[in-house]
């Protein structure tokens, strides 16, 4: 809301009070005017006063359309707010006027027109107060009525109908090829339902979009409505849940009632897990209001009533918590998994978000897509936006690869803390630590590829080594690949022990990740001497806490064996890391020296060091290095 709108709203709020104040002032003004003392004199009394020369002021006002005149004025001895008034017939006026002309004590003599002849004055004095009173009463009554109306609308649906400006099409959705093909039937049904009815086919009443956050579930739902060119209602699952029991159910009924008027149409419920969680769960029992709402939603989707021409699309990233009745055939018949994009889809997404951005010639979207595995569509949009902000901040005419690299680090770990003071000892420790991670990645066969090493602090990390898969693959990892990941995570601690003869707290997060992988190998993947048995389920108790209801299908003896197997995996990887780093001490020191000098080295520079060469600093890198150095005033501080 802009400032002008806020000013208009403030003026509207104060307008009734300003009008009321005006009416009060006007009423008091009239009362004050009427408080003046007016003495009524007969014609004879006025003539007597004129003959005694007691009249000092007089005003003659003829009454319109009548032979009657009103004479007002003052007599000697009258106070300031005191006056007289006399009604005179036209035949007697001539004698009175003659007495007035012969009276030398009259200091003021005027002849005025009748106020009744002035329409504006008449309205101002007689009609305007009445009109203002009616207006004030009307405003006050309207406000009370609006308050009552708001309370009556409490149970109305909050689903909004999208307008033409919000329409999307499949052209606006990059990637998601299989997902688009899966929902093509919905579009075809909405356009030509008779074709399906003729064959006796029943179109799915509901489609559940499942996937990680930021993968484009909401955008896909908008594109379906845009392609079908039908009304599109959208609402969040939390909009149904209220404190009072029955309100959510009433909103569900109202939403379907409105949808029936606009059928065929689409209803999109975002984050449906807010209202569709499994019933009867939780330590304190179910939430009665939420369960009533869910029951009404189940009834409306497939109950006694028919909702022909209404297709519901819902989105969630937690399908495991949804009530089974919500997922049965006849309700959400079809689940469409919207997964993270692969490299080709990431390139298409980057191209969509790069349309309105000025990219330099060194920016290659194809290469950038290979460097961003695991990024969702929202992450990629944020990446380019951060790069654009950095380019503006650096007063550049285009977004270069330097801004892209910095933006990638920002998205992953946060902004660089370039002004933080770091001692040479701490800097050497971090460089040795990160060089240990990198050497494991360089020398171990199944390890991931090293793309960048930096000792610039970001977020909670003092430095980090960016390692990416050598080739993009499905989420299936071999035992050797998992062991290589653990070995790479332990490389930092091993390097500290071997070169600095001391250890630090910098490896705590590495141990956490390594322990998690090793325990999963033993309890979930069956990759230990305990055999192909799953001892722990991967899903977590979402109602009773993350670990409160985690099932452990083993005895205390097996628990001891699990701990022993986990420790054996960690110790074996630790020995491997020691051997690799011990065989490559010279490379560790070269990488550490380069990090001490440049703070950040890229994949190409790492390859030069591995091959025994020297890094050739380009002018652009020199500028970047200078920019990262603290200013003189920072050093003084």
Coordinates of C-alpha atoms in Angstrom, one line a residue:
X1 CA 0.0 0.0 0.0
X2 CA 1.5 3.4 -1.0
X3 CA 1.5 6.6 1.0
X4 CA -1.3 8.2 -1.0
X5 CA -3.6 5.2 -0.3
X6 CA -2.9 5.3 3.4
X7 CA -3.7 9.1 3.4
X8 CA -7.0 8.5 1.6
X9 CA -7.9 5.7 4.1
X10 CA -7.0 8.0 7.1
X11 CA -9.2 10.8 5.6
X12 CA -12.1 8.4 5.2
X13 CA -11.8 7.2 8.8
X14 CA -11.7 10.8 10.1
X15 CA -14.4 12.2 7.8
X16 CA -17.5 11.1 9.9
X17 CA -15.9 12.7 13.0
X18 CA -15.2 16.0 11.1
X19 CA -18.8 16.1 9.9
X20 CA -20.1 15.5 13.5
X21 CA -17.8 18.2 14.8
X22 CA -19.2 20.6 12.2
X23 CA -22.8 19.8 13.1
X24 CA -22.0 20.4 16.8
X25 CA -20.4 23.7 16.1
X26 CA -23.3 24.8 13.9
X27 CA -25.9 23.8 16.5
X28 CA -24.0 25.7 19.2
X29 CA -23.8 28.7 16.8
X30 CA -27.5 28.7 16.3
X31 CA -28.2 28.4 20.0
X32 CA -25.7 31.2 20.6
X33 CA -27.5 33.4 18.1
X34 CA -30.9 32.5 19.6
X35 CA -29.6 33.5 23.1
X36 CA -29.8 37.2 22.2
X37 CA -32.7 39.0 24.0
X38 CA -35.4 40.3 21.6
X39 CA -38.2 42.5 23.0
X40 CA -41.5 42.3 21.1
X41 CA -43.0 45.9 20.7
X42 CA -46.5 46.8 19.4
X43 CA -46.8 49.5 16.7
X44 CA -48.1 52.0 19.2
X45 CA -45.2 51.3 21.6
X46 CA -42.8 51.8 18.8
X47 CA -44.4 55.1 17.8
X48 CA -44.3 56.3 21.4
X49 CA -40.6 55.4 21.6
X50 CA -39.9 57.3 18.3
X51 CA -41.7 60.4 19.7
X52 CA -39.6 60.2 22.8
X53 CA -36.4 60.0 20.6
X54 CA -35.5 56.8 22.4
X55 CA -34.7 54.8 19.3
X56 CA -31.0 54.7 18.4
X57 CA -31.0 52.0 15.6
X58 CA -33.6 50.7 13.3
X59 CA -33.9 48.3 10.3
X60 CA -36.9 48.0 8.0
X61 CA -37.4 44.6 6.3
X62 CA -40.4 44.1 4.0
X63 CA -42.0 40.7 4.1
X64 CA -42.2 39.2 0.5
X65 CA -45.7 39.0 -1.1
X66 CA -47.3 40.6 2.0
X67 CA -48.1 44.2 3.0
X68 CA -46.3 43.6 6.3
X69 CA -43.0 45.0 7.5
X70 CA -40.7 43.9 10.2
X71 CA -38.8 46.6 12.1
X72 CA -35.9 45.7 14.4
X73 CA -33.5 47.9 16.3
X74 CA -32.3 49.2 19.6
X75 CA -33.6 51.6 22.2
X76 CA -31.7 53.8 24.6
X77 CA -30.5 51.7 27.6
X78 CA -30.5 48.4 25.7
X79 CA -27.6 46.1 26.3
X80 CA -25.3 44.9 23.5
X81 CA -27.2 41.6 23.0
X82 CA -30.7 43.2 23.4
X83 CA -32.9 44.5 20.6
X84 CA -36.6 45.0 19.8
X85 CA -38.8 43.7 17.0
X86 CA -42.1 45.1 15.7
X87 CA -44.6 43.9 13.1
X88 CA -46.1 46.8 11.2
X89 CA -48.9 46.9 8.6
X90 CA -48.2 48.7 5.4
X91 CA -50.8 51.5 6.1
X92 CA -49.0 52.5 9.3
X93 CA -45.5 52.4 7.9
X94 CA -45.7 55.9 6.3
X95 CA -46.2 57.6 9.7
X96 CA -43.4 55.6 11.3
X97 CA -41.0 56.5 8.4
X98 CA -41.9 60.1 8.9
X99 CA -41.1 59.9 12.6
X100 CA -37.8 58.2 11.8
X101 CA -36.7 61.0 9.4
X102 CA -37.4 63.6 12.1
X103 CA -35.6 61.7 14.8
X104 CA -32.0 63.0 15.1
X105 CA -30.9 60.5 17.7
X106 CA -31.2 57.5 15.3
X107 CA -27.5 56.7 14.4
X108 CA -28.3 53.8 12.1
X109 CA -31.2 53.4 9.7
X110 CA -31.2 50.7 7.1
X111 CA -33.7 49.1 4.8
X112 CA -32.9 45.4 4.0
X113 CA -34.6 42.7 2.0
X114 CA -36.3 39.8 3.6
X115 CA -33.9 36.9 4.4
X116 CA -36.5 34.6 3.0
X117 CA -35.8 35.9 -0.4
X118 CA -32.2 34.7 -0.2
X119 CA -32.5 31.0 -1.1
X120 CA -28.9 30.2 -0.2
X121 CA -29.1 31.8 3.2
X122 CA -32.4 30.0 3.8
X123 CA -30.9 26.6 3.0
X124 CA -27.8 27.3 5.1
X125 CA -29.8 28.2 8.1
X126 CA -32.8 25.9 7.9
X127 CA -32.0 22.8 5.7
X128 CA -28.2 22.2 6.0
X129 CA -28.2 21.3 9.7
X130 CA -30.9 18.7 9.0
X131 CA -29.0 17.3 6.0
X132 CA -25.8 17.0 8.0
X133 CA -27.6 15.3 10.8
X134 CA -29.0 12.7 8.4
X135 CA -25.6 12.1 6.8
X136 CA -23.9 11.6 10.2
X137 CA -26.6 9.2 11.3
X138 CA -26.4 7.3 8.0
X139 CA -22.6 6.9 8.3
X140 CA -22.8 5.6 11.8
X141 CA -25.5 3.1 10.9
X142 CA -23.5 2.0 7.8
X143 CA -20.4 1.4 10.0
X144 CA -22.5 -0.8 12.4
X145 CA -24.0 -2.6 9.4
X146 CA -20.5 -3.3 7.9
X147 CA -19.3 -4.7 11.2
X148 CA -22.3 -7.0 11.3
X149 CA -21.6 -7.9 7.7
X150 CA -18.0 -8.8 8.5
X151 CA -19.1 -11.1 11.3
X152 CA -21.6 -12.7 8.9
X153 CA -18.9 -13.2 6.3
X154 CA -16.7 -15.0 8.9
X155 CA -17.7 -18.4 7.5
X156 CA -17.4 -17.4 3.8
X157 CA -14.7 -19.0 1.7
X158 CA -11.4 -17.2 1.3
X159 CA -10.8 -18.8 -2.1
X160 CA -9.9 -16.1 -4.7
X161 CA -10.6 -16.2 -8.4
X162 CA -7.6 -15.4 -10.4
X163 CA -7.8 -12.6 -13.0
X164 CA -6.5 -12.5 -16.5
X165 CA -3.3 -10.8 -15.5
X166 CA -2.4 -13.8 -13.4
X167 CA -3.0 -16.4 -16.2
X168 CA -0.1 -18.7 -17.0
X169 CA 0.5 -21.3 -19.8
X170 CA 2.9 -24.2 -20.2
X171 CA 5.3 -21.8 -22.0
X172 CA 5.8 -20.1 -18.7
X173 CA 6.7 -23.4 -17.0
X174 CA 10.2 -24.5 -18.0
X175 CA 11.1 -28.2 -17.7
X176 CA 8.5 -30.6 -16.1
X177 CA 8.0 -32.4 -19.4
X178 CA 6.6 -35.6 -17.9
X179 CA 4.5 -33.6 -15.4
X180 CA 2.9 -31.6 -18.2
X181 CA 2.0 -34.8 -20.1
X182 CA 0.4 -36.2 -17.0
X183 CA -2.0 -33.3 -16.6
X184 CA -2.8 -33.0 -20.4
X185 CA -5.9 -35.1 -19.8
X186 CA -7.3 -32.6 -17.3
X187 CA -7.0 -29.8 -19.8
X188 CA -8.6 -31.9 -22.6
X189 CA -11.5 -32.8 -20.3
X190 CA -12.1 -29.2 -19.3
X191 CA -12.2 -28.2 -23.0
X192 CA -14.2 -31.2 -24.3
X193 CA -15.8 -33.3 -21.5
X194 CA -18.3 -35.0 -23.9
X195 CA -15.4 -36.9 -25.6
X196 CA -14.7 -38.7 -22.3
X197 CA -18.3 -39.1 -21.3
X198 CA -19.0 -40.9 -24.6
X199 CA -16.3 -43.5 -23.9
X200 CA -17.6 -43.9 -20.3
X201 CA -14.3 -42.6 -18.9
X202 CA -14.3 -40.8 -15.6
X203 CA -11.8 -38.0 -15.3
X204 CA -9.8 -37.8 -12.0
X205 CA -11.6 -35.5 -9.6
X206 CA -8.4 -34.5 -7.8
X207 CA -4.7 -34.3 -8.6
X208 CA -2.1 -34.1 -5.9
X209 CA 1.1 -32.4 -6.8
X210 CA 3.9 -33.8 -4.6
X211 CA 7.5 -32.5 -4.5
X212 CA 10.1 -30.5 -2.6
X213 CA 9.6 -26.8 -2.0
X214 CA 10.3 -24.5 -4.9
X215 CA 9.9 -27.0 -7.7
X216 CA 7.0 -25.2 -9.4
X217 CA 3.8 -27.0 -8.1
X218 CA 1.8 -23.7 -7.8
X219 CA 3.1 -22.5 -11.2
X220 CA 2.1 -25.8 -12.8
X221 CA -1.5 -25.5 -11.4
X222 CA -1.8 -22.0 -12.7
X223 CA -0.6 -23.2 -16.1
X224 CA -3.2 -25.9 -16.2
X225 CA -6.0 -23.4 -15.6
X226 CA -4.5 -21.0 -18.2
X227 CA -4.2 -23.8 -20.8
X228 CA -7.8 -24.9 -20.2
X229 CA -9.1 -21.3 -20.1
X230 CA -11.4 -22.0 -17.2
X231 CA -12.0 -20.1 -13.9
X232 CA -9.2 -20.8 -11.4
X233 CA -9.9 -20.6 -7.6
X234 CA -6.9 -20.7 -5.3
X235 CA -6.6 -21.0 -1.5
X236 CA -4.2 -22.1 1.1
X237 CA -4.9 -25.0 3.4
X238 CA -4.4 -22.8 6.5
X239 CA -7.3 -20.5 5.3
X240 CA -9.8 -23.2 6.3
X241 CA -8.5 -23.7 9.9
X242 CA -10.0 -21.4 12.5
X243 CA -10.4 -21.3 16.3
X244 CA -14.2 -22.0 16.3
X245 CA -15.4 -25.4 15.3
X246 CA -17.5 -25.5 12.1
X247 CA -16.1 -22.4 10.5
X248 CA -13.6 -24.3 8.3
X249 CA -16.4 -26.8 7.2
X250 CA -18.6 -23.8 6.3
X251 CA -15.9 -22.3 4.2
X252 CA -15.4 -25.6 2.4
X253 CA -19.1 -25.7 1.6
X254 CA -19.1 -22.1 0.4
X255 CA -16.1 -22.7 -1.8
X256 CA -17.7 -25.6 -3.6
X257 CA -21.0 -23.7 -3.9
X258 CA -19.1 -20.9 -5.6
X259 CA -17.2 -23.3 -7.8
X260 CA -20.4 -25.0 -9.0
X261 CA -21.7 -21.6 -10.3
X262 CA -18.5 -21.3 -12.3
X263 CA -18.2 -24.9 -13.5
X264 CA -16.2 -26.2 -15.3
X265 CA -13.4 -24.8 -13.1
X266 CA -10.3 -25.6 -11.1
X267 CA -9.8 -25.3 -7.4
X268 CA -6.2 -25.2 -6.2
X269 CA -5.4 -25.8 -2.5
X270 CA -1.8 -25.0 -1.6
X271 CA -0.2 -26.7 1.3
X272 CA -3.1 -29.1 1.8
X273 CA -1.3 -30.9 4.6
X274 CA -2.4 -27.9 6.9
X275 CA -5.9 -29.2 6.8
X276 CA -5.6 -32.8 5.4
X277 CA -3.4 -34.3 8.1
X278 CA -4.2 -37.8 9.3
X279 CA -7.1 -37.8 11.8
X280 CA -6.8 -39.0 15.3
X281 CA -3.1 -38.3 15.7
X282 CA -1.1 -36.4 18.2
X283 CA -0.4 -36.7 22.0
X284 CA -3.5 -34.7 22.9
X285 CA -5.9 -36.2 20.3
X286 CA -7.1 -34.6 17.1
X287 CA -7.9 -31.0 16.5
X288 CA -11.7 -31.0 16.3
X289 CA -12.0 -28.0 14.0
X290 CA -9.4 -29.3 11.6
X291 CA -11.0 -32.7 11.5
X292 CA -14.4 -31.3 10.9
X293 CA -13.0 -29.3 8.0
X294 CA -11.3 -32.4 6.6
X295 CA -14.5 -34.4 6.9
X296 CA -16.4 -31.7 5.0
X297 CA -13.7 -31.6 2.3
X298 CA -13.9 -35.4 1.9
X299 CA -17.7 -35.2 1.6
X300 CA -17.6 -32.5 -1.0
X301 CA -15.0 -34.3 -3.1
X302 CA -16.8 -37.6 -3.2
X303 CA -19.9 -37.8 -1.1
X304 CA -23.6 -37.9 -1.7
X305 CA -23.5 -34.7 -3.8
X306 CA -22.2 -34.5 -7.4
X307 CA -19.5 -31.9 -8.3
X308 CA -19.4 -32.3 -12.0
X309 CA -16.9 -30.1 -13.9
X310 CA -14.9 -29.3 -10.7
X311 CA -11.3 -30.5 -10.6
X312 CA -9.3 -30.0 -7.4
X313 CA -5.5 -29.7 -7.6
X314 CA -3.6 -29.7 -4.3
X315 CA 0.1 -29.3 -3.5
X316 CA 2.2 -30.5 -0.7
X317 CA 5.7 -31.5 0.1
X318 CA 4.6 -33.9 2.9
X319 CA 2.3 -36.5 1.3
X320 CA 3.2 -39.0 4.1
X321 CA 1.1 -37.0 6.7
X322 CA -2.1 -36.9 4.6
X323 CA -5.2 -38.8 5.7
X324 CA -5.6 -42.1 3.8
X325 CA -9.2 -41.2 3.0
X326 CA -8.0 -38.1 1.1
X327 CA -5.8 -40.2 -1.2
X328 CA -8.3 -43.0 -2.1
X329 CA -9.7 -43.3 -5.7
X330 CA -12.6 -40.9 -6.2
X331 CA -10.9 -38.0 -4.4
X332 CA -7.2 -37.5 -5.2
X333 CA -7.1 -40.1 -7.9
X334 CA -3.7 -39.2 -9.2
X335 CA -0.4 -38.1 -7.7
X336 CA 2.0 -36.2 -9.8
X337 CA 5.6 -36.0 -8.5
X338 CA 7.2 -32.7 -9.3
X339 CA 10.9 -33.5 -8.7
X340 CA 14.0 -31.3 -8.7
X341 CA 15.1 -30.4 -12.3
X342 CA 17.9 -32.1 -14.1
X343 CA 20.7 -30.2 -15.9
X344 CA 18.7 -29.8 -19.1
X345 CA 15.6 -28.6 -17.2
X346 CA 17.8 -26.2 -15.1
X347 CA 19.1 -24.7 -18.3
X348 CA 15.5 -24.1 -19.5
X349 CA 14.5 -22.6 -16.2
X350 CA 17.6 -20.3 -16.2
X351 CA 16.7 -19.2 -19.7
X352 CA 13.2 -18.2 -18.5
X353 CA 14.5 -16.1 -15.6
X354 CA 17.2 -14.6 -17.7
X355 CA 14.9 -13.0 -20.2
X356 CA 14.7 -9.6 -18.5
X357 CA 18.4 -9.6 -17.4
X358 CA 21.5 -8.3 -19.2
X359 CA 24.1 -11.1 -19.2
X360 CA 27.7 -10.7 -20.2
X361 CA 29.3 -12.8 -22.9
X362 CA 31.2 -15.0 -20.4
X363 CA 27.9 -16.3 -18.9
X364 CA 27.0 -19.7 -20.3
X365 CA 23.6 -21.0 -19.0
X366 CA 24.5 -24.5 -20.1
X367 CA 27.6 -24.6 -17.9
X368 CA 25.8 -22.8 -15.1
X369 CA 23.1 -25.6 -15.1
X370 CA 25.9 -28.2 -14.7
X371 CA 27.2 -26.3 -11.6
X372 CA 23.9 -26.2 -9.8
X373 CA 22.8 -29.8 -9.1
X374 CA 20.1 -30.0 -6.5
X375 CA 18.8 -26.5 -7.1
X376 CA 15.1 -26.0 -7.4
X377 CA 13.4 -23.6 -9.8
X378 CA 13.0 -21.1 -7.0
X379 CA 16.7 -21.4 -6.1
X380 CA 17.7 -20.7 -9.7
X381 CA 15.4 -17.7 -9.9
X382 CA 17.0 -16.4 -6.6
X383 CA 20.5 -17.1 -8.0
X384 CA 20.0 -14.9 -11.0
X385 CA 18.3 -12.2 -9.0
X386 CA 21.2 -12.1 -6.5
X387 CA 23.6 -11.9 -9.4
X388 CA 21.6 -8.9 -10.8
X389 CA 21.7 -7.2 -7.4
X390 CA 25.4 -7.7 -7.2
X391 CA 26.0 -6.3 -10.7
X392 CA 24.0 -3.1 -9.8
X393 CA 25.9 -2.8 -6.5
X394 CA 29.2 -3.0 -8.4
X395 CA 28.0 -0.5 -11.1
X396 CA 28.4 -2.9 -13.9
X397 CA 26.5 -2.8 -17.2
X398 CA 25.9 -6.6 -17.4
X399 CA 25.9 -9.6 -15.1
X400 CA 29.3 -11.4 -15.4
X401 CA 30.4 -14.8 -14.2
X402 CA 32.0 -13.2 -11.2
X403 CA 28.5 -12.1 -10.0
X404 CA 27.1 -15.6 -10.8
X405 CA 29.8 -17.3 -8.7
X406 CA 29.3 -14.9 -5.8
X407 CA 25.5 -15.3 -6.0
X408 CA 25.9 -19.1 -6.0
X409 CA 27.9 -18.9 -2.8
X410 CA 25.3 -16.5 -1.3
X411 CA 22.4 -18.9 -2.0
X412 CA 24.3 -21.9 -0.5
X413 CA 26.0 -20.3 2.5
X414 CA 25.1 -16.6 2.8
X415 CA 27.1 -13.4 2.1
X416 CA 30.9 -13.4 2.5
X417 CA 32.2 -11.8 5.7
X418 CA 35.0 -9.8 4.1
X419 CA 35.4 -7.4 7.0
X420 CA 35.8 -10.0 9.6
X421 CA 39.4 -9.9 11.1
X422 CA 41.1 -13.3 10.9
X423 CA 44.5 -14.0 12.4
X424 CA 47.2 -15.6 10.2
X425 CA 47.1 -18.7 12.4
X426 CA 43.3 -19.2 11.9
X427 CA 43.7 -18.5 8.2
X428 CA 46.4 -21.2 7.9
X429 CA 44.3 -23.6 9.9
X430 CA 41.3 -23.1 7.6
X431 CA 43.4 -23.4 4.4
X432 CA 45.0 -26.7 5.6
X433 CA 41.5 -28.0 6.6
X434 CA 40.0 -27.2 3.2
X435 CA 43.0 -28.4 1.3
X436 CA 42.5 -31.8 3.1
X437 CA 38.9 -32.0 1.8
X438 CA 40.1 -31.1 -1.7
X439 CA 42.9 -33.6 -2.0
X440 CA 40.5 -36.5 -1.0
X441 CA 38.2 -35.4 -3.8
X442 CA 41.1 -35.1 -6.3
X443 CA 42.7 -38.4 -5.5
X444 CA 39.9 -40.8 -4.5
X445 CA 38.3 -42.5 -7.5
X446 CA 34.6 -42.4 -6.5
X447 CA 34.7 -39.0 -4.8
X448 CA 32.9 -36.0 -6.2
X449 CA 34.7 -33.4 -8.3
X450 CA 36.3 -30.4 -6.7
X451 CA 35.1 -27.1 -8.3
X452 CA 36.2 -24.4 -5.8
X453 CA 38.0 -23.9 -2.6
X454 CA 37.7 -20.8 -0.5
X455 CA 38.7 -19.6 3.0
X456 CA 36.5 -16.6 3.0
X457 CA 34.0 -17.0 5.9
X458 CA 30.3 -17.4 4.9
X459 CA 27.5 -17.9 7.4
X460 CA 28.7 -20.3 10.1
X461 CA 31.5 -21.7 7.9
X462 CA 35.1 -20.4 8.1
X463 CA 35.6 -21.7 4.6
X464 CA 34.3 -24.5 2.3
X465 CA 35.2 -26.8 -0.6
X466 CA 32.6 -27.0 -3.3
X467 CA 32.3 -30.6 -4.6
X468 CA 29.9 -31.6 -7.3
X469 CA 29.0 -35.0 -8.9
X470 CA 31.1 -35.9 -11.9
X471 CA 28.0 -36.8 -13.8
X472 CA 24.3 -36.2 -12.9
X473 CA 22.5 -39.3 -11.9
X474 CA 19.4 -40.5 -10.1
X475 CA 19.3 -40.5 -6.3
X476 CA 21.0 -43.9 -6.2
X477 CA 24.4 -44.2 -4.6
X478 CA 26.7 -47.2 -4.4
X479 CA 28.5 -48.2 -1.3
X480 CA 31.9 -47.0 -2.6
X481 CA 30.4 -43.6 -3.3
X482 CA 29.0 -43.3 0.2
X483 CA 32.4 -44.4 1.7
X484 CA 34.1 -41.8 -0.5
X485 CA 31.8 -39.1 0.8
X486 CA 32.7 -40.0 4.4
X487 CA 36.4 -40.1 3.6
X488 CA 36.2 -36.7 2.0
X489 CA 34.4 -35.3 5.0
X490 CA 37.1 -36.6 7.3
X491 CA 39.9 -35.2 5.2
X492 CA 39.8 -31.8 6.9
X493 CA 40.4 -33.2 10.4
X494 CA 43.2 -35.6 9.2
X495 CA 44.9 -32.7 7.5
X496 CA 44.8 -30.6 10.7
X497 CA 46.3 -33.5 12.7
X498 CA 49.1 -34.2 10.2
X499 CA 50.3 -30.7 9.4
X500 CA 49.4 -28.6 12.5
X501 CA 49.7 -31.3 15.1
X502 CA 46.5 -30.1 16.7
X503 CA 42.7 -30.3 16.1
X504 CA 40.0 -27.7 16.0
X505 CA 36.2 -27.4 16.2
X506 CA 35.9 -26.7 12.5
X507 CA 35.3 -30.4 11.7
X508 CA 32.1 -30.7 13.9
X509 CA 29.7 -30.4 11.0
X510 CA 31.8 -32.8 8.9
X511 CA 31.5 -35.4 11.7
X512 CA 27.8 -34.9 11.9
X513 CA 27.3 -35.5 8.2
X514 CA 29.7 -38.5 8.1
X515 CA 28.0 -40.1 11.1
X516 CA 24.6 -39.7 9.5
X517 CA 25.8 -41.4 6.3
X518 CA 27.5 -44.2 8.2
X519 CA 24.5 -45.0 10.4
X520 CA 22.1 -44.9 7.4
X521 CA 24.4 -47.5 5.7
X522 CA 24.0 -49.8 8.7
X523 CA 20.4 -49.3 9.6
X524 CA 18.7 -48.4 6.3
X525 CA 20.7 -49.5 3.3
X526 CA 22.0 -52.9 4.6
X527 CA 25.6 -52.1 3.7
X528 CA 27.4 -53.6 6.8
X529 CA 28.1 -57.0 8.3
X530 CA 24.7 -57.0 10.0
X531 CA 23.3 -57.9 6.6
X532 CA 20.4 -56.6 4.4
X533 CA 18.1 -55.7 7.3
X534 CA 16.4 -52.3 7.9
X535 CA 16.6 -51.5 11.5
X536 CA 15.3 -47.9 11.4
X537 CA 12.7 -46.3 9.2
X538 CA 13.7 -43.2 7.3
X539 CA 10.4 -41.4 8.0
X540 CA 10.1 -39.3 11.1
X541 CA 7.3 -38.8 13.5
X542 CA 5.7 -35.6 12.3
X543 CA 3.0 -35.4 15.0
X544 CA 4.9 -36.5 18.1
X545 CA 8.3 -34.9 17.3
X546 CA 11.0 -35.8 14.9
X547 CA 12.5 -38.7 16.9
X548 CA 9.8 -39.3 19.6
X549 CA 8.0 -42.0 17.6
X550 CA 10.9 -43.2 15.4
X551 CA 10.5 -47.0 15.2
X552 CA 13.5 -49.1 16.2
X553 CA 12.9 -52.7 15.4
X554 CA 15.9 -54.2 17.3
X555 CA 17.1 -55.3 20.7
X556 CA 19.7 -53.7 22.9
X557 CA 22.3 -56.2 21.6
X558 CA 21.6 -55.2 18.0
X559 CA 21.8 -51.6 19.1
X560 CA 25.4 -52.2 20.3
X561 CA 26.3 -54.0 17.1
X562 CA 24.9 -51.0 15.1
X563 CA 27.1 -48.6 17.0
X564 CA 30.1 -50.9 16.4
X565 CA 29.5 -51.2 12.7
X566 CA 29.0 -47.4 12.4
X567 CA 32.3 -46.8 14.3
X568 CA 34.0 -49.4 12.0
X569 CA 32.9 -47.5 8.9
X570 CA 34.1 -44.2 10.2
X571 CA 37.4 -45.6 11.4
X572 CA 38.0 -47.3 8.0
X573 CA 37.4 -44.1 6.1
X574 CA 39.6 -42.2 8.6
X575 CA 42.5 -44.6 7.8
X576 CA 42.0 -44.2 4.1
X577 CA 42.0 -40.4 4.5
X578 CA 45.3 -40.5 6.4
X579 CA 46.9 -42.6 3.7
X580 CA 45.8 -40.3 0.8
X581 CA 46.8 -37.1 2.6
X582 CA 50.1 -38.7 3.7
X583 CA 50.9 -39.5 0.1
X584 CA 50.1 -36.0 -1.1
X585 CA 51.7 -33.7 1.5
X586 CA 53.3 -31.5 -1.1
X587 CA 49.9 -30.9 -2.9
X588 CA 48.3 -30.0 0.4
X589 CA 50.9 -27.3 1.1
X590 CA 50.6 -26.0 -2.4
X591 CA 46.9 -25.7 -2.2
X592 CA 47.2 -24.1 1.3
X593 CA 49.7 -21.5 0.1
X594 CA 47.5 -20.6 -2.9
X595 CA 44.5 -20.2 -0.5
X596 CA 46.6 -18.0 1.8
X597 CA 47.5 -15.8 -1.2
X598 CA 44.3 -15.7 -3.2
X599 CA 41.6 -16.8 -0.6
X600 CA 39.6 -18.5 -3.4
X601 CA 40.8 -20.8 -6.1
X602 CA 38.6 -22.3 -8.9
X603 CA 38.7 -25.7 -10.6
X604 CA 40.9 -24.5 -13.4
X605 CA 43.4 -23.0 -11.0
X606 CA 43.4 -26.2 -8.9
X607 CA 44.2 -28.3 -12.0
X608 CA 47.2 -26.0 -12.7
X609 CA 48.5 -26.5 -9.1
X610 CA 47.9 -30.3 -9.4
X611 CA 50.0 -30.4 -12.7
X612 CA 52.8 -28.5 -10.9
X613 CA 52.2 -25.0 -12.5
X614 CA 51.8 -21.6 -11.0
X615 CA 48.5 -19.7 -11.0
X616 CA 48.4 -16.8 -13.5
X617 CA 46.3 -14.0 -12.0
X618 CA 44.1 -12.2 -14.6
X619 CA 43.3 -8.5 -14.3
X620 CA 39.7 -9.4 -13.3
X621 CA 40.9 -11.7 -10.5
X622 CA 43.2 -8.9 -9.3
X623 CA 40.3 -6.6 -9.1
X624 CA 38.3 -9.2 -7.2
X625 CA 41.1 -9.8 -4.8
X626 CA 41.5 -6.1 -4.2
X627 CA 37.8 -5.8 -3.6
X628 CA 37.9 -8.5 -1.0
X629 CA 40.8 -6.9 1.0
X630 CA 39.7 -4.8 3.9
X631 CA 40.0 -1.1 3.6
X632 CA 42.5 1.0 5.5
X633 CA 40.0 2.3 8.0
X634 CA 38.9 -1.3 8.6
X635 CA 42.5 -2.2 9.5
X636 CA 42.7 0.7 11.9
X637 CA 39.5 -0.2 13.6

